[in-house]
mmCIF file of C-alpha atoms in Angstrom:
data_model
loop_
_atom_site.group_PDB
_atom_site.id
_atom_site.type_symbol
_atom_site.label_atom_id
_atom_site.label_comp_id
_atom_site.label_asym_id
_atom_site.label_seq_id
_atom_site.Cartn_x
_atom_site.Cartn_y
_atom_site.Cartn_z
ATOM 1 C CA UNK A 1 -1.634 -1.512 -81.934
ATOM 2 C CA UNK A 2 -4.302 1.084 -81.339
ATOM 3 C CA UNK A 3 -2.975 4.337 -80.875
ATOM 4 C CA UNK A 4 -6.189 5.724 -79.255
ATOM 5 C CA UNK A 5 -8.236 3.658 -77.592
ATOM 6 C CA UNK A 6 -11.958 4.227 -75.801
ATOM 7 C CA UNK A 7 -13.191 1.393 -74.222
ATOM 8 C CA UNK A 8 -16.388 2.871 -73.367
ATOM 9 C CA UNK A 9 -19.013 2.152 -76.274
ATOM 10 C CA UNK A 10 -22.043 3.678 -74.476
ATOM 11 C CA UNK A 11 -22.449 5.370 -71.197
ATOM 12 C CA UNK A 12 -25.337 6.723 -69.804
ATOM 13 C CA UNK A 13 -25.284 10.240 -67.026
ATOM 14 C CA UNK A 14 -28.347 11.388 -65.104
ATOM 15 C CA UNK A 15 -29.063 15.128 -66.115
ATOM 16 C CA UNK A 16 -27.272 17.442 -63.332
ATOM 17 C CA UNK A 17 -24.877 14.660 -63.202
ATOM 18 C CA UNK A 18 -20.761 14.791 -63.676
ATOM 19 C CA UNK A 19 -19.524 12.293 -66.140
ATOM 20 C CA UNK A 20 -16.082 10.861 -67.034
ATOM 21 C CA UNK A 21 -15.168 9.670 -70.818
ATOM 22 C CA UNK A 22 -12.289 7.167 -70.742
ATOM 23 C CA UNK A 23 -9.481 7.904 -73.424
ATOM 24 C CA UNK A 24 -5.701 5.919 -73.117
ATOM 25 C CA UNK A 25 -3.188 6.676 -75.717
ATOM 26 C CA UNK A 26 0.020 5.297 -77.052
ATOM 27 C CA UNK A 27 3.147 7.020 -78.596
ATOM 28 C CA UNK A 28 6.402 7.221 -78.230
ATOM 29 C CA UNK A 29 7.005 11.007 -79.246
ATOM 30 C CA UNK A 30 7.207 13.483 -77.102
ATOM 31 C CA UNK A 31 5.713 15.365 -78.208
ATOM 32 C CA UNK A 32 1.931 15.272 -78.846
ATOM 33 C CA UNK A 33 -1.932 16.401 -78.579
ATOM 34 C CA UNK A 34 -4.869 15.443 -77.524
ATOM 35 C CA UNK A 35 -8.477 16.491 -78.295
ATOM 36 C CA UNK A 36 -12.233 15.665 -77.451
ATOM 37 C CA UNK A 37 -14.497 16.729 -80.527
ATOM 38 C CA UNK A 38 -18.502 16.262 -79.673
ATOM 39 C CA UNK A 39 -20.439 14.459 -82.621
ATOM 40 C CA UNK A 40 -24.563 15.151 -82.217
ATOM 41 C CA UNK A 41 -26.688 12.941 -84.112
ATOM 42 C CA UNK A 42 -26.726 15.859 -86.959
ATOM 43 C CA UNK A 43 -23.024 14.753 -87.715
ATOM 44 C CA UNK A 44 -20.688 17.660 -87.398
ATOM 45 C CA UNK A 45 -17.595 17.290 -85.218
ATOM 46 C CA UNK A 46 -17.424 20.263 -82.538
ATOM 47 C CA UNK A 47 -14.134 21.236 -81.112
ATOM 48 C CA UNK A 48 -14.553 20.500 -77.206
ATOM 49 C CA UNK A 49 -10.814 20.618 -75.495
ATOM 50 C CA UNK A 50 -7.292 20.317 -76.243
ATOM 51 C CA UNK A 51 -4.273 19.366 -74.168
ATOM 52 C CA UNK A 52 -0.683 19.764 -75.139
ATOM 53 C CA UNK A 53 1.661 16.783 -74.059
ATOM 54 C CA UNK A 54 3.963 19.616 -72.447
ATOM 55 C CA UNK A 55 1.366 21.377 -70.658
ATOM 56 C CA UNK A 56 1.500 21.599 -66.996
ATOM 57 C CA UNK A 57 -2.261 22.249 -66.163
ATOM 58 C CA UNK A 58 -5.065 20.106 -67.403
ATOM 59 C CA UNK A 59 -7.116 22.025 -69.959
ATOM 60 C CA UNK A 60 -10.736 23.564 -68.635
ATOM 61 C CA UNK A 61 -13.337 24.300 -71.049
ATOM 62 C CA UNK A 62 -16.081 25.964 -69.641
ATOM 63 C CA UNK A 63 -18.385 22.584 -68.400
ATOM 64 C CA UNK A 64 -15.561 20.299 -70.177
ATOM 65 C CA UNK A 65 -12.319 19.441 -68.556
ATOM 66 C CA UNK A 66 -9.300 17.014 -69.304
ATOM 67 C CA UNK A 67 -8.168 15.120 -67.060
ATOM 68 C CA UNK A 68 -4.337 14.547 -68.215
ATOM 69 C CA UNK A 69 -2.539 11.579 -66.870
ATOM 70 C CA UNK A 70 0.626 11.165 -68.787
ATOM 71 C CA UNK A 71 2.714 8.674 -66.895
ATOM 72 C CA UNK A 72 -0.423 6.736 -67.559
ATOM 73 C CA UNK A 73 -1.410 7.851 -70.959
ATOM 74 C CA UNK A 74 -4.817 8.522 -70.375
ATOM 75 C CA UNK A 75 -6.535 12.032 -71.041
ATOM 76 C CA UNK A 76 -10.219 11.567 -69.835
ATOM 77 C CA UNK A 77 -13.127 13.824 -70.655
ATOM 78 C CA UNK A 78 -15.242 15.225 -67.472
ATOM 79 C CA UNK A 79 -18.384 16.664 -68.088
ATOM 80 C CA UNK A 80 -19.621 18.304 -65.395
ATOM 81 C CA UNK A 81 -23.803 19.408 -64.952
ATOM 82 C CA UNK A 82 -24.351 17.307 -67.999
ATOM 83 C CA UNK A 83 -27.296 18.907 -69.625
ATOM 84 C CA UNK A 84 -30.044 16.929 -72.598
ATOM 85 C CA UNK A 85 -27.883 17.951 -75.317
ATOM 86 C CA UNK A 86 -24.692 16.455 -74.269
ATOM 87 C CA UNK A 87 -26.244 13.322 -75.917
ATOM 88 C CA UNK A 88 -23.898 12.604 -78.652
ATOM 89 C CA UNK A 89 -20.855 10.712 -80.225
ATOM 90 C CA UNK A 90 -17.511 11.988 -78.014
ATOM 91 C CA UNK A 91 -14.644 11.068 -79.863
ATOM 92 C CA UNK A 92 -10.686 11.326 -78.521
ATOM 93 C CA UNK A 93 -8.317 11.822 -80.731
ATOM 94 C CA UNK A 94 -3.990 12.631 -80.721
ATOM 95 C CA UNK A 95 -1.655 14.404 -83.062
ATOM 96 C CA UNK A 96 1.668 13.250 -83.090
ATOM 97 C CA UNK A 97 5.286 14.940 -82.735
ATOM 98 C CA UNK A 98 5.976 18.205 -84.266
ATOM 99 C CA UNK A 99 4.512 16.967 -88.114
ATOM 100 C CA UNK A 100 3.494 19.911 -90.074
ATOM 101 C CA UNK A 101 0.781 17.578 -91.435
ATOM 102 C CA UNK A 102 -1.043 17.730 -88.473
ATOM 103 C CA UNK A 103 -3.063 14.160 -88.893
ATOM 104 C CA UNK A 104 -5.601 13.056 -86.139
ATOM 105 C CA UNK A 105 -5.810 9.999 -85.112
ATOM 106 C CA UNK A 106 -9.408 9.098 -83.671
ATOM 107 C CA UNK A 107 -10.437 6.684 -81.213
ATOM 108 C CA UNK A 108 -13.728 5.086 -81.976
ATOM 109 C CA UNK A 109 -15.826 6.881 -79.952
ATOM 110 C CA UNK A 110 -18.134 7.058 -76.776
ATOM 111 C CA UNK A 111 -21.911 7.505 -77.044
ATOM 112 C CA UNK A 112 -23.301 9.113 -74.213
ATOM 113 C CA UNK A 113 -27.010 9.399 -73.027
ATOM 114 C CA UNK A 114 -28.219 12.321 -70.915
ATOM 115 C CA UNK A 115 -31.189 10.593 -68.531
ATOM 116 C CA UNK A 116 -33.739 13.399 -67.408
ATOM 117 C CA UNK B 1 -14.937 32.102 -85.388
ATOM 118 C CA UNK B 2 -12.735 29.303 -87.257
ATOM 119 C CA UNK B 3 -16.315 28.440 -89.287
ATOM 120 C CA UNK B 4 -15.940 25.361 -92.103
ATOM 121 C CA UNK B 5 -18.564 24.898 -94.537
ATOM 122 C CA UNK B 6 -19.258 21.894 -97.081
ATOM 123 C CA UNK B 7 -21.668 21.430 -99.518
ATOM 124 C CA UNK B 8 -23.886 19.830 -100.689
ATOM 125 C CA UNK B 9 -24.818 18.374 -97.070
ATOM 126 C CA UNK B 10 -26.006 15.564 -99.119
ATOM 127 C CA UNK B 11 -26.006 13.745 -102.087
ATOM 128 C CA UNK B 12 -27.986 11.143 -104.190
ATOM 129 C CA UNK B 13 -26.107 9.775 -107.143
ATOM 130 C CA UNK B 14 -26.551 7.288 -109.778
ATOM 131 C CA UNK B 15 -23.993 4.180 -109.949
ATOM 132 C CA UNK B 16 -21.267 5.444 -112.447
ATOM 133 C CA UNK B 17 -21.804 9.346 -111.848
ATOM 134 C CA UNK B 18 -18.860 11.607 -110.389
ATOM 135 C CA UNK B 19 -19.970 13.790 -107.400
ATOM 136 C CA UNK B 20 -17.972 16.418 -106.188
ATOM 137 C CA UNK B 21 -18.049 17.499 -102.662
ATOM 138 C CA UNK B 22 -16.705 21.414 -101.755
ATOM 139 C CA UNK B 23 -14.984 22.649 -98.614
ATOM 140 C CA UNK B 24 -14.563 25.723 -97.454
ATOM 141 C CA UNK B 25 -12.750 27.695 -94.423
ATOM 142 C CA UNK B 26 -15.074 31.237 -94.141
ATOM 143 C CA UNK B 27 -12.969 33.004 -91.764
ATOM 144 C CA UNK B 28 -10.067 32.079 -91.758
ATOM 145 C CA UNK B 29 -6.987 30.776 -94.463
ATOM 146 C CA UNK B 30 -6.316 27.126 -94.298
ATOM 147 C CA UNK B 31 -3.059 25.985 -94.759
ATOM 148 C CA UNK B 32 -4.283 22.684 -94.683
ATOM 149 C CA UNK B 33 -7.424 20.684 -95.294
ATOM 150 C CA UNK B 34 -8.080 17.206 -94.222
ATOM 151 C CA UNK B 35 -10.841 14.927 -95.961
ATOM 152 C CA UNK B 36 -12.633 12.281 -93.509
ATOM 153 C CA UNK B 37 -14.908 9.164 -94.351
ATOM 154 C CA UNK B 38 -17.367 7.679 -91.419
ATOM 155 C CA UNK B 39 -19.404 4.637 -91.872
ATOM 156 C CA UNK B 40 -22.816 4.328 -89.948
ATOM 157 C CA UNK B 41 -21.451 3.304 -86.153
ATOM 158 C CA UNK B 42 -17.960 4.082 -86.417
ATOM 159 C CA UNK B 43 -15.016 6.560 -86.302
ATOM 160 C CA UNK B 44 -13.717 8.942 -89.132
ATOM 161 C CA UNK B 45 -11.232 7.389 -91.405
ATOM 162 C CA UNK B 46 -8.731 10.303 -92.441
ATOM 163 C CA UNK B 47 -8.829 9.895 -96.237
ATOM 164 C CA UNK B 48 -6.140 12.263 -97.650
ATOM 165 C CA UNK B 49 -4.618 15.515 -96.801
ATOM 166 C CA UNK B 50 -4.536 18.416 -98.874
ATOM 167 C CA UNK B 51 -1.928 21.342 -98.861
ATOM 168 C CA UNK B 52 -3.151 24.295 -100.875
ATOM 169 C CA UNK B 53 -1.462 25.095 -104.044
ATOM 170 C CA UNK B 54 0.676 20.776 -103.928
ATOM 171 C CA UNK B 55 -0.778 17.686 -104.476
ATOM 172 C CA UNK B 56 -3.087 15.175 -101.931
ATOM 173 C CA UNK B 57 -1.534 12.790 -99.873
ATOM 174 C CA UNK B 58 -3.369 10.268 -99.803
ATOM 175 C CA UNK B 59 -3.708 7.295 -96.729
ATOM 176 C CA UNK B 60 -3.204 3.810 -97.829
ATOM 177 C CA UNK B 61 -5.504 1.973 -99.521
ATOM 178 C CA UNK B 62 -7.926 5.416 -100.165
ATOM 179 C CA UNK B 63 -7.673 5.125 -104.314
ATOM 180 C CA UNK B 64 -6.096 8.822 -105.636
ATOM 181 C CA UNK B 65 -8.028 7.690 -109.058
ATOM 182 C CA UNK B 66 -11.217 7.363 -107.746
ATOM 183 C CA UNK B 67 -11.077 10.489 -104.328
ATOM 184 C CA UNK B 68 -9.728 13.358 -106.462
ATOM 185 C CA UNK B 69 -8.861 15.954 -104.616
ATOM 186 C CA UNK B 70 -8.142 19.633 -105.290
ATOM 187 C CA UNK B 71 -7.316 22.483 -103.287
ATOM 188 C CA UNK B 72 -6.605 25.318 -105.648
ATOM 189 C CA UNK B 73 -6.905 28.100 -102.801
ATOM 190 C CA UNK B 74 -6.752 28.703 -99.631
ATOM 191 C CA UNK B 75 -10.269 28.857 -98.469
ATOM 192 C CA UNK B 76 -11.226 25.667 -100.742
ATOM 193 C CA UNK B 77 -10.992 22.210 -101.283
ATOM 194 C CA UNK B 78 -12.953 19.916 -103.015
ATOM 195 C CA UNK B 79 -13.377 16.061 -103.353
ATOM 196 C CA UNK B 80 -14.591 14.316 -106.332
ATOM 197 C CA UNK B 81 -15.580 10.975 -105.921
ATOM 198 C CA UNK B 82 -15.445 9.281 -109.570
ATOM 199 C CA UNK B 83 -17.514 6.722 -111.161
ATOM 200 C CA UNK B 84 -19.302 5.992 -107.464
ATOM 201 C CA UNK B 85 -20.613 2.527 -106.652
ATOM 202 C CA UNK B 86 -23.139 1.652 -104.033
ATOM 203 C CA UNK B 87 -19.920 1.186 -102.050
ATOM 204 C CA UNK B 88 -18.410 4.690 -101.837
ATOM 205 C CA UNK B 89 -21.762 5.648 -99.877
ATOM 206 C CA UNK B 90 -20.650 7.185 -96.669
ATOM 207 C CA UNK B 91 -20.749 10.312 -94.648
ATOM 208 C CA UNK B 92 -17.902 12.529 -95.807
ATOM 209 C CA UNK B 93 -16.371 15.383 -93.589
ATOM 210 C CA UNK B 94 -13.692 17.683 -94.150
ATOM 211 C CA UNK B 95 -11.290 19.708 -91.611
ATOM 212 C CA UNK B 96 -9.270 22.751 -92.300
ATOM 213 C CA UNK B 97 -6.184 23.580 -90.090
ATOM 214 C CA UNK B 98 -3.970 26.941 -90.061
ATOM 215 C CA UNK B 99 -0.422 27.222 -89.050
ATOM 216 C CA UNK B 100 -0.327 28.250 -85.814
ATOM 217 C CA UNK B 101 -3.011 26.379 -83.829
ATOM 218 C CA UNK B 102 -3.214 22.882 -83.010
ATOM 219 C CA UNK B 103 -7.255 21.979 -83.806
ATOM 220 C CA UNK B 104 -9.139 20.873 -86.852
ATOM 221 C CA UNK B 105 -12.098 22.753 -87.549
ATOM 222 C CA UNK B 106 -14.518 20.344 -89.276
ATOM 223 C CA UNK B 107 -17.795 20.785 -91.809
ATOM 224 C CA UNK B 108 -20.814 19.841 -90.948
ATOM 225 C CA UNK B 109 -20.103 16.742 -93.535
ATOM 226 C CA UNK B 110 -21.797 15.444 -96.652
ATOM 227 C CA UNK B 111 -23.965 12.216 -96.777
ATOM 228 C CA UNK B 112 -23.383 10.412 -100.402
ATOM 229 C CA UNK B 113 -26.160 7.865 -100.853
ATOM 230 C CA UNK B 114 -25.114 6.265 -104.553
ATOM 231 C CA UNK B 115 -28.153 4.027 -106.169
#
């Protein structure tokens, strides 16, 4: 079974525009984290937003913010004022339990186009 | 701050040659290094994991023989790929973690292009 899934391929946001990125997860731990890491057609992953499976406030990143759903599983992406060089690769991805390894596990991705 | 480097950012090789791919964490100690593999299109592939100073461990089916992997301090780890085929050509990308934070800081990843 997918542990991360993204069912959104490619999405397309008018400039100025807010925009939601779709991320559902499955675990059984209880513990757990979630990120959103930007990939621009240059290729280097950029730390957006984290969210902790015990905290009690979805995480705000300056334009980013996580919507955190966890009776549901999901931890969306919002993207508010989306700006030309938002166009990129969004990826979601979890860590799992308390494992000093501290694997990712990455969904496989969201393209999004800025429209002018 | 929490700046990863990797060189070279890309690589042409000849079938057969070995190719060795460096990571580095400027500004900070990793505890831990992580080594990724994305084909064109699709998601990273964790490879192996590297604790400094102990051997790789490795993800199934990623070869040890063929991805070897050191990571003799704690601002470094490399990846050699050995005897690389057409097939091994990929965009690699490392992460380094430190104890006490939760996020991966990645490279800016290495394209391997092997003739």
């Amino acid at each position: 079974a997918q542990k991360i899934t993204q069912t959104q391929p490619g999405m397309f946001v008018q400039e100025k525009e807010a925009v939601t990125l779709d991320c559902t997860y499955d675990t059984s731990d209880p513990s757990y984290g979630l990120f959103w890491y930007k990939q621009p057609s240059s290729g280097e992953m950029i730390f957006l937003i984290y969210q902790g499976s015990y905290d009690q406030q979805n995480a705000t990143e300056g334009r980013y913010s996580l919507n955190f759903q966890k009776a549901r599983k999901s931890a969306n992406l919002v993207i508010s004022a989306s700006q030309l060089g938002d166009s990129a690769m969004y990826f979601c991805a979890m860590r799992e339990g308390e494992d000093s390894s501290y694997k990712l596990i990455f969904g496989s991705g969201t393209r999004l186009l800025v429209r002018p | 701050g929490a700046v990863v480097s990797q060189h070279p950012s890309r690589v042409i090789c000849k079938s057969g040659t070995s190719v060795k791919i460096e990571c580095r964490s400027l500004d900070f100690q990793a505890t831990t290094m992580f080594w990724y593999r994305q084909f064109p299109k699709q998601s990273l592939m964790l490879m192996a994991t590297s604790n400094e100073g102990s051997k790789a461990t490795y993800e199934q089916g990623v070869e040890k023989d063929k991805f070897l992997i050191n990571h003799a301090s704690l601002t470094l780890s490399t990846l050699t790929v050995t005897s690389a085929h057409p097939e091994d050509s990929s965009f690699y990308i490392c992460s380094a973690h430190w104890s006490g934070t939760d996020t991966q800081y990645f490279g800016p990843g290495t394209r391997l292009t092997v003739l």
